[in-house]
Amino acid sequence: GAVVSQHPSRVICKSGTSVKIECRSLDFQATTMFWYRQFPKQSLMLMATSNEGSKATYEQGVEKDKFLINHASLTLSTLTVTSAHPEDSSFYICSARDPRNADGYTFGSGTRLTVV
Amino acid sequence: AQTVTQSQPEMSVQEAETVTLSCTYDTSESDYYLFWYKQPPSRQMILVIRQEAYKQQNATENRFSVNFQKAAKSFSLKISDSQLGDAAMYFCAYKTGTASKLTFGTGTRLQVTL
């Protein structure tokens, strides 16, 4: 089945630094990828939709200069949290849409970001 | 805007028993898809079952089945013969036929007891 690899699974960074999270579709080409943020015991909140070769579409209230998304190839999207602050600490999940089937939303295993 | 509501923050079921998780949604679209996802402690999202709105027949996947009531905009998940491994957060999700993004409900935490 479709597999999405998300890396790193955990990262701790200092306040003010930037962190990059990678999301790769391993066995299919994903023209569309999604980035979610999940707070403890809460639902997944869509941050942005990433389309290969074009600018990401951000949800209302998400700072695009803060959360930089790059979808440079059909198998890789990256989320960079710039100038991270403790309030950016969260669980980030990516998802890739497999165009081969209608329910083809495959999720990465998530990244726990802790900003100290 | 489409919304998905899960009114049960937590549910508990005994092993081998049956439990039903509720989900309602609000939409003006006629073409859409509904999903149930499971998120175990590992945090990996796993598709449990999906339903196309144009299909009247309720979807079934082994011990998991749905009760899709289109007029009432209700999409409940029934888990039969509950197992310890079913313990997880369950999220109901919706997407329109044309859009690609999913809208998730707030989730229901399911506990399975011996």
mmCIF file of C-alpha atoms in Angstrom:
data_model
loop_
_atom_site.group_PDB
_atom_site.id
_atom_site.type_symbol
_atom_site.label_atom_id
_atom_site.label_comp_id
_atom_site.label_asym_id
_atom_site.label_seq_id
_atom_site.Cartn_x
_atom_site.Cartn_y
_atom_site.Cartn_z
ATOM 1 C CA GLY A 1 0.000 0.000 0.000
ATOM 2 C CA ALA A 2 0.869 3.656 -0.142
ATOM 3 C CA VAL A 3 3.537 4.767 2.318
ATOM 4 C CA VAL A 4 4.412 8.242 3.506
ATOM 5 C CA SER A 5 7.618 8.794 5.410
ATOM 6 C CA GLN A 6 7.870 11.770 7.741
ATOM 7 C CA HIS A 7 11.152 12.838 9.277
ATOM 8 C CA PRO A 8 12.206 13.581 11.942
ATOM 9 C CA SER A 9 9.821 11.932 14.373
ATOM 10 C CA ARG A 10 10.989 14.121 17.220
ATOM 11 C CA VAL A 11 12.966 17.330 17.303
ATOM 12 C CA ILE A 12 13.959 19.727 20.040
ATOM 13 C CA CYS A 13 15.211 23.133 19.019
ATOM 14 C CA LYS A 14 16.121 26.378 20.657
ATOM 15 C CA SER A 15 13.849 29.367 20.496
ATOM 16 C CA GLY A 16 14.673 31.522 17.481
ATOM 17 C CA THR A 17 16.015 28.750 15.308
ATOM 18 C CA SER A 18 14.336 27.120 12.305
ATOM 19 C CA VAL A 19 13.309 23.518 11.910
ATOM 20 C CA LYS A 20 12.596 21.599 8.722
ATOM 21 C CA ILE A 21 10.244 18.623 8.577
ATOM 22 C CA GLU A 22 10.199 16.360 5.535
ATOM 23 C CA CYS A 23 7.331 14.373 4.107
ATOM 24 C CA ARG A 24 8.011 11.829 1.372
ATOM 25 C CA SER A 25 5.682 9.593 -0.584
ATOM 26 C CA LEU A 26 7.676 6.418 -1.069
ATOM 27 C CA ASP A 27 5.761 4.435 -3.666
ATOM 28 C CA PHE A 28 3.538 6.915 -5.417
ATOM 29 C CA GLN A 29 3.596 10.403 -6.808
ATOM 30 C CA ALA A 30 1.756 12.889 -4.668
ATOM 31 C CA THR A 31 0.724 16.006 -6.498
ATOM 32 C CA THR A 32 -0.977 17.207 -3.325
ATOM 33 C CA MET A 33 0.232 17.007 0.239
ATOM 34 C CA PHE A 34 -1.282 18.401 3.389
ATOM 35 C CA TRP A 35 0.234 19.677 6.619
ATOM 36 C CA TYR A 36 -1.661 19.421 9.895
ATOM 37 C CA ARG A 37 -1.008 20.537 13.412
ATOM 38 C CA GLN A 38 -2.377 18.603 16.353
ATOM 39 C CA PHE A 39 -2.433 19.867 19.920
ATOM 40 C CA PRO A 40 -2.661 17.348 22.778
ATOM 41 C CA LYS A 41 -5.990 15.562 22.876
ATOM 42 C CA GLN A 42 -7.315 17.647 20.026
ATOM 43 C CA SER A 43 -8.154 17.138 16.403
ATOM 44 C CA LEU A 44 -6.015 17.663 13.344
ATOM 45 C CA MET A 45 -6.060 21.239 12.155
ATOM 46 C CA LEU A 46 -5.180 21.726 8.517
ATOM 47 C CA MET A 47 -2.432 24.283 8.130
ATOM 48 C CA ALA A 48 -1.891 24.250 4.389
ATOM 49 C CA THR A 49 -2.298 22.355 1.168
ATOM 50 C CA SER A 50 0.891 21.839 -0.764
ATOM 51 C CA ASN A 51 0.798 21.418 -4.525
ATOM 52 C CA GLU A 52 3.812 20.281 -6.480
ATOM 53 C CA GLY A 53 5.404 23.109 -8.418
ATOM 54 C CA SER A 54 3.198 25.865 -7.063
ATOM 55 C CA LYS A 55 2.696 27.900 -3.931
ATOM 56 C CA ALA A 56 1.013 26.319 -0.979
ATOM 57 C CA THR A 57 -2.510 27.286 -0.011
ATOM 58 C CA TYR A 58 -2.640 28.276 3.638
ATOM 59 C CA GLU A 59 -5.675 28.041 5.883
ATOM 60 C CA GLN A 60 -6.997 31.165 7.496
ATOM 61 C CA GLY A 61 -4.956 32.222 10.473
ATOM 62 C CA VAL A 62 -1.814 30.317 9.506
ATOM 63 C CA GLU A 63 1.203 32.548 9.000
ATOM 64 C CA LYS A 64 2.783 31.629 5.686
ATOM 65 C CA ASP A 65 6.017 33.423 6.544
ATOM 66 C CA LYS A 66 6.229 31.440 9.748
ATOM 67 C CA PHE A 67 5.448 28.057 8.279
ATOM 68 C CA LEU A 68 7.239 27.763 4.965
ATOM 69 C CA ILE A 69 6.093 24.942 2.723
ATOM 70 C CA ASN A 70 7.975 23.720 -0.304
ATOM 71 C CA HIS A 71 6.748 20.986 -2.625
ATOM 72 C CA ALA A 72 9.622 20.788 -5.053
ATOM 73 C CA SER A 73 8.981 17.310 -6.396
ATOM 74 C CA LEU A 74 6.160 14.809 -6.729
ATOM 75 C CA THR A 75 7.447 12.853 -3.769
ATOM 76 C CA LEU A 76 8.676 15.474 -1.316
ATOM 77 C CA SER A 77 7.133 18.310 0.623
ATOM 78 C CA THR A 78 8.845 20.163 3.432
ATOM 79 C CA LEU A 79 7.544 22.306 6.264
ATOM 80 C CA THR A 80 9.988 24.769 7.801
ATOM 81 C CA VAL A 81 9.049 26.380 11.080
ATOM 82 C CA THR A 82 10.991 29.618 11.044
ATOM 83 C CA SER A 83 12.141 31.488 14.129
ATOM 84 C CA ALA A 84 10.487 28.904 16.312
ATOM 85 C CA HIS A 85 9.016 29.859 19.673
ATOM 86 C CA PRO A 86 7.712 27.695 22.514
ATOM 87 C CA GLU A 87 4.135 28.235 21.337
ATOM 88 C CA ASP A 88 5.069 26.457 18.086
ATOM 89 C CA SER A 89 5.648 23.282 20.063
ATOM 90 C CA SER A 90 3.153 20.776 18.749
ATOM 91 C CA PHE A 91 2.654 17.577 16.800
ATOM 92 C CA TYR A 92 2.857 18.095 13.044
ATOM 93 C CA ILE A 93 1.460 15.525 10.620
ATOM 94 C CA CYS A 94 1.708 15.398 6.859
ATOM 95 C CA SER A 95 -0.593 13.585 4.493
ATOM 96 C CA ALA A 96 -0.246 12.800 0.838
ATOM 97 C CA ARG A 97 -3.029 12.169 -1.580
ATOM 98 C CA ASP A 98 -2.600 9.114 -3.746
ATOM 99 C CA PRO A 99 -4.274 9.988 -7.054
ATOM 100 C CA ARG A 100 -4.728 6.314 -7.845
ATOM 101 C CA ASN A 101 -7.739 5.949 -5.566
ATOM 102 C CA ALA A 102 -10.484 8.058 -4.039
ATOM 103 C CA ASP A 103 -9.644 7.288 -0.428
ATOM 104 C CA GLY A 104 -5.948 7.648 -0.961
ATOM 105 C CA TYR A 105 -4.987 9.843 1.951
ATOM 106 C CA THR A 106 -1.889 8.379 3.497
ATOM 107 C CA PHE A 107 -0.511 9.964 6.626
ATOM 108 C CA GLY A 108 3.002 10.293 7.888
ATOM 109 C CA SER A 109 3.811 9.185 11.404
ATOM 110 C CA GLY A 110 4.103 12.748 12.639
ATOM 111 C CA THR A 111 6.783 14.987 14.123
ATOM 112 C CA ARG A 112 6.794 16.137 17.706
ATOM 113 C CA LEU A 113 8.380 19.549 17.833
ATOM 114 C CA THR A 114 9.528 20.964 21.155
ATOM 115 C CA VAL A 115 10.894 24.483 21.238
ATOM 116 C CA VAL A 116 12.872 25.348 24.364
ATOM 117 C CA ALA B 1 -18.457 26.009 5.591
ATOM 118 C CA GLN B 2 -18.542 22.314 6.193
ATOM 119 C CA THR B 3 -18.356 21.174 9.794
ATOM 120 C CA VAL B 4 -17.992 17.768 11.386
ATOM 121 C CA THR B 5 -19.236 17.173 14.936
ATOM 122 C CA GLN B 6 -18.401 14.321 17.241
ATOM 123 C CA SER B 7 -20.441 14.748 20.393
ATOM 124 C CA GLN B 8 -18.789 11.999 22.424
ATOM 125 C CA PRO B 9 -15.345 13.024 23.722
ATOM 126 C CA GLU B 10 -14.874 9.614 25.342
ATOM 127 C CA MET B 11 -16.476 6.212 25.110
ATOM 128 C CA SER B 12 -15.812 2.935 26.829
ATOM 129 C CA VAL B 13 -16.642 -0.603 25.758
ATOM 130 C CA GLN B 14 -15.954 -4.016 27.188
ATOM 131 C CA GLU B 15 -13.939 -6.449 25.172
ATOM 132 C CA ALA B 16 -16.104 -8.458 22.755
ATOM 133 C CA GLU B 17 -18.971 -5.998 23.070
ATOM 134 C CA THR B 18 -20.283 -3.546 20.480
ATOM 135 C CA VAL B 19 -19.923 0.217 20.560
ATOM 136 C CA THR B 20 -21.218 2.980 18.324
ATOM 137 C CA LEU B 21 -19.433 6.282 17.809
ATOM 138 C CA SER B 22 -21.503 9.163 16.515
ATOM 139 C CA CYS B 23 -20.705 11.786 13.916
ATOM 140 C CA THR B 24 -22.809 14.451 12.303
ATOM 141 C CA TYR B 25 -21.832 16.837 9.572
ATOM 142 C CA ASP B 26 -23.143 19.922 7.926
ATOM 143 C CA THR B 27 -22.919 20.479 4.205
ATOM 144 C CA SER B 28 -24.869 21.816 1.272
ATOM 145 C CA GLU B 29 -22.977 19.637 -1.191
ATOM 146 C CA SER B 30 -24.505 16.585 -2.805
ATOM 147 C CA ASP B 31 -21.232 14.914 -3.772
ATOM 148 C CA TYR B 32 -18.999 14.117 -0.840
ATOM 149 C CA TYR B 33 -17.112 11.412 1.015
ATOM 150 C CA LEU B 34 -17.083 10.488 4.678
ATOM 151 C CA PHE B 35 -14.317 8.711 6.552
ATOM 152 C CA TRP B 36 -13.494 7.271 9.923
ATOM 153 C CA TYR B 37 -9.851 7.355 10.934
ATOM 154 C CA LYS B 38 -8.233 5.690 13.912
ATOM 155 C CA GLN B 39 -5.291 7.264 15.744
ATOM 156 C CA PRO B 40 -3.713 4.836 18.231
ATOM 157 C CA PRO B 41 -1.142 5.942 20.825
ATOM 158 C CA SER B 42 1.530 5.791 18.113
ATOM 159 C CA ARG B 43 -0.264 8.823 16.566
ATOM 160 C CA GLN B 44 -0.286 7.154 13.132
ATOM 161 C CA MET B 45 -3.552 7.925 11.351
ATOM 162 C CA ILE B 46 -5.184 4.803 9.944
ATOM 163 C CA LEU B 47 -8.187 4.704 7.642
ATOM 164 C CA VAL B 48 -10.920 2.540 9.142
ATOM 165 C CA ILE B 49 -13.739 2.926 6.649
ATOM 166 C CA ARG B 50 -15.110 5.318 4.066
ATOM 167 C CA GLN B 51 -18.494 6.037 2.508
ATOM 168 C CA GLU B 52 -19.409 7.779 -0.705
ATOM 169 C CA ALA B 53 -22.500 9.937 -0.287
ATOM 170 C CA TYR B 54 -24.090 8.666 -3.486
ATOM 171 C CA LYS B 55 -24.076 5.089 -2.203
ATOM 172 C CA GLN B 56 -27.109 4.116 -0.186
ATOM 173 C CA GLN B 57 -25.586 0.921 1.107
ATOM 174 C CA ASN B 58 -23.705 1.268 4.362
ATOM 175 C CA ALA B 59 -19.989 0.524 4.135
ATOM 176 C CA THR B 60 -18.616 -2.460 6.046
ATOM 177 C CA GLU B 61 -15.056 -3.535 6.762
ATOM 178 C CA ASN B 62 -14.889 -6.688 8.851
ATOM 179 C CA ARG B 63 -15.883 -5.690 12.415
ATOM 180 C CA PHE B 64 -16.418 -2.064 11.435
ATOM 181 C CA SER B 65 -19.585 -0.784 9.836
ATOM 182 C CA VAL B 66 -21.267 2.552 9.421
ATOM 183 C CA ASN B 67 -24.837 3.774 9.679
ATOM 184 C CA PHE B 68 -25.044 6.480 7.041
ATOM 185 C CA GLN B 69 -28.189 8.570 7.304
ATOM 186 C CA LYS B 70 -27.873 11.110 4.515
ATOM 187 C CA ALA B 71 -31.024 13.078 5.255
ATOM 188 C CA ALA B 72 -30.063 13.414 8.890
ATOM 189 C CA LYS B 73 -26.406 14.064 7.966
ATOM 190 C CA SER B 74 -25.312 11.387 10.356
ATOM 191 C CA PHE B 75 -22.437 8.948 9.943
ATOM 192 C CA SER B 76 -21.943 6.686 12.946
ATOM 193 C CA LEU B 77 -19.323 3.962 13.302
ATOM 194 C CA LYS B 78 -20.169 0.615 14.845
ATOM 195 C CA ILE B 79 -17.389 -1.570 16.152
ATOM 196 C CA SER B 80 -18.431 -5.142 16.810
ATOM 197 C CA ASP B 81 -16.591 -7.678 18.946
ATOM 198 C CA SER B 82 -14.359 -4.939 20.337
ATOM 199 C CA GLN B 83 -10.730 -5.809 20.880
ATOM 200 C CA LEU B 84 -8.087 -4.247 23.085
ATOM 201 C CA GLY B 85 -6.313 -3.055 19.958
ATOM 202 C CA ASP B 86 -9.327 -0.954 19.050
ATOM 203 C CA ALA B 87 -8.484 1.470 21.852
ATOM 204 C CA ALA B 88 -7.601 4.748 20.145
ATOM 205 C CA MET B 89 -8.842 8.166 19.124
ATOM 206 C CA TYR B 90 -11.388 7.964 16.345
ATOM 207 C CA PHE B 91 -11.888 10.866 13.987
ATOM 208 C CA CYS B 92 -14.751 11.351 11.592
ATOM 209 C CA ALA B 93 -13.761 13.242 8.439
ATOM 210 C CA TYR B 94 -15.434 14.744 5.406
ATOM 211 C CA LYS B 95 -14.428 15.930 1.977
ATOM 212 C CA THR B 96 -16.420 17.214 -0.960
ATOM 213 C CA GLY B 97 -16.230 15.432 -4.269
ATOM 214 C CA THR B 98 -14.254 18.223 -5.869
ATOM 215 C CA ALA B 99 -12.067 19.453 -3.034
ATOM 216 C CA SER B 100 -9.056 17.512 -1.904
ATOM 217 C CA LYS B 101 -8.764 18.505 1.736
ATOM 218 C CA LEU B 102 -10.284 16.650 4.650
ATOM 219 C CA THR B 103 -12.214 18.272 7.469
ATOM 220 C CA PHE B 104 -11.915 16.398 10.746
ATOM 221 C CA GLY B 105 -14.209 16.177 13.729
ATOM 222 C CA THR B 106 -12.947 16.702 17.264
ATOM 223 C CA GLY B 107 -12.473 13.014 17.907
ATOM 224 C CA THR B 108 -13.733 10.365 20.311
ATOM 225 C CA ARG B 109 -11.382 8.545 22.621
ATOM 226 C CA LEU B 110 -12.365 4.896 22.833
ATOM 227 C CA GLN B 111 -11.332 2.786 25.799
ATOM 228 C CA VAL B 112 -11.637 -0.971 25.675
ATOM 229 C CA THR B 113 -11.842 -2.722 29.018
ATOM 230 C CA LEU B 114 -11.470 -6.355 29.974
#
